[in-house]
Each structure stands twice: as structure tokens, then as C-alpha cells.
Amino acid sequence: MEKLLEHFNKLLQETKTDFHRYIYSKINWNSRMIGITGPRGVGKTTLILQYIKENLNPNTALYVTAEDFYFADHKLLDLADSYTKVGGKHLFIDEIHKYKNWSKELKLIYDYHPELKIIFTGSSILDINKGVSDLSRRAIMYQMQGLSFREYLQLFHHISTDIYGLQDIITHKVEIPESIHPLPLFQDYLKRGYYPFALEDTYDQRLRQIINQTLESDIPLYADMNVSTGRKLKQLLAIIAKSVPFKPNLSSIAEMLGASRNNIADYCLYIEEAGLISQLRDATGGVRGLGKVNKIYLDNTNLIYNLAHENSNIGNIRETFFFNQTRVIADVIASPASDFLINDITFEVGGKNKKQKQIQNIDNSFVVKDDIEFGYMNILPLWHFGMTY
């Protein structure tokens, strides 16, 4: 355990606390068991280390990662037993999905040690969702995504602004400091502002590593795939990245990849749950994944620029941004007449020359335009939708 404590203390000293992700204040840290999921690279490790540094006695808190070699010949349950005997009160376990049978052991830890609070994180959302069923009524789950445009402004440029809800946006209440021109910053955000590690020089390389690790390791491990099937996941993602935007034809894709039609739907679900794509569904059967898939987008615009390069399509980028940012605060579904429907509000997304034609006969509808700083009437700037969290 000494090595684990040494590693933990080193990480704690290096953790900065001058910027917090949106979800930090939303978590009920007093819960006995907390799970935080999200794609690789969105800042889950920093989040929990910040909480320890700012709120806990490091002598009664322990951070470990399930990827540590310590767990090659030690059990989580044994670590919890030993740690509580020396006065441990908080156990933080990062990348929990890397530990075999993690949910069963967490359940035992929860039942055997009522004095211990457990916080775990996982990047493989599929595996986490599968394991959470074993932790019914024990774990409080939170899902975290990458930086909003508002968070990017704060982290990268030290520009602080308020959070604005959907009603604030459609009534033109969004404000930022008058000296700031948002459009150049917004263009940079679309290319390299979604992941906090974009502050590092090796951003593109690291993002590609995350994509490869997700497709070559996380998903195949969960779905028990062989190497050739894992390769098909990469081919499928490449097809989606270069499409404008991608309207799924499962039979056509299956033929291109040499896979069965039924498998393609499963592949898309795996990639979606791993945080690399988002599937826009219609209202048939309701929201939350029950409707028919209408379009498939890459999860965020940084992935488009990283994967599609010169083939990046501006219309695809705009829609991807809108979908990515609004889904945090609302259920977003495909509009039968336009692009998106949120509650009873219709949104048509385009450039500054976008016309009203598609929504002219639709009540409570708005045109969301890129490349404009200010909105008026039912015209809304696209960048405003990055201020929602």
C-alpha cells in the first residue's frame, strides 16, 4: 500500500484547483457510493483529485487507479479491508472498468464497510452501465462530457461568463465581456477546445491515441471481439467522420465492412457509449435511445477535425456542435421538418446566410446561425449554445 500512497500524494501535489468542470458542483459528494462516467480525456481524474485536495484530509483518503500493477495480485476488497483498519474513510478508484468483476467487489465493500465512502470513475461507459445493475440503489451515477465553449473560454483564455439555459438563449440574454469577440475563439474551440488536455502541445497525437485505445481495447474487451472485428470499428468510424452528416443505411455499411447488418447497429451502440459518436433519434417510441436513429454524428467537433482533416464538412461541424452542447441540458431529437427538436422548440442550424424556408410554417422555431455575434428575433448565434453548462 505504501507505493499506492506515494503515487497518490505525488498526483495530489501536482493537481491544480483554479478551474473546475461543470459537474463538480452538481455531485452530491456526501453519498456513500458515487460513480462518474465519461469518455477518456474529459477530466475525471482531475475532478476527483481536486475534490480530495480541497475538501478531505489526505490521511483518510486514498486515490488508486485500477490499472495499477498492484491489482495484478491484490484485490480491491482486500485493499478496502486494510485501508479501513488504518482509519481510511474515502476510497477513490479510477478506471474501475479495468478491474475484473469490479461491481461485485464494490458491492461487498459497500456492505462490509459502512464507514467507507467509495467514489469510482470509468471511461468504458458500456462496461460501467453493465456493472451498475449489480450496484442497484447503492451507487449514485453521474455522466461527464468534454468542455463546453463557456468552460473553454474560462480554462484557455481566463474569460469568465455565466451559464445560460435554453430559455435565456432564445430570448437573447447571453452576455460576455464587451471587449471579447467570440467568433475567432469559437473557431479554435471547434478544432481543439473540447478536451482539457488541448492545453498540451501533443493534443492531436493524444486525441488519436484515445480514439485508438477506445476502438482497439475498451470496446473489444467489453464485447469480446477479435482483432479483425475491432478493425471494423475503425473503418466504421472513418465512414461516419467523412459523411455529411451520416444518415445510416445499415445494409450498405454492412456490405462495405463485410459484416452482418445486425452487427452494424451493435457496433454503433458500442462506439456511442464509448463517447466517440452520437446518434440522433426521432420521437418514435420516445427519447433516451428508444427512437429510430435518424442521423449519426461524431461525438464532438474536435473528433471531426482529427479524423476527417480536409474532408471536414462545415454543415456537419455546426450540427455536431449544437447536438453535443444541448444534450447536456435537454433531450434532443430529430425534427421531422428541420434539424433538431428540443421539447416543443424547432431549431434549424446553418451559416450566416441560412434562410427561414424550412421553418417558415412552424411555430416556436429558430434559425441558429454560425458566423454571427448577436441574435435578433428568431435568429440565434450558434456559439450561444456553448454557454449552457
CSV table of C-alpha atoms in Angstrom, one decimal, residues 7 25 116 137 197 289 316 318:
chain,number,residue,atom,x,y,z
A,7,HIS,CA,1.7,7.8,-6.1
A,25,SER,CA,-20.8,21.4,-8.1
A,116,LEU,CA,-16.2,4.0,4.0
A,137,ARG,CA,-29.7,1.5,-5.1
A,197,PHE,CA,-5.6,18.3,-22.4
A,289,GLY,CA,-32.4,5.9,-27.2
A,316,ASN,CA,-21.7,18.6,-40.2
A,318,ARG,CA,-22.2,23.1,-37.0
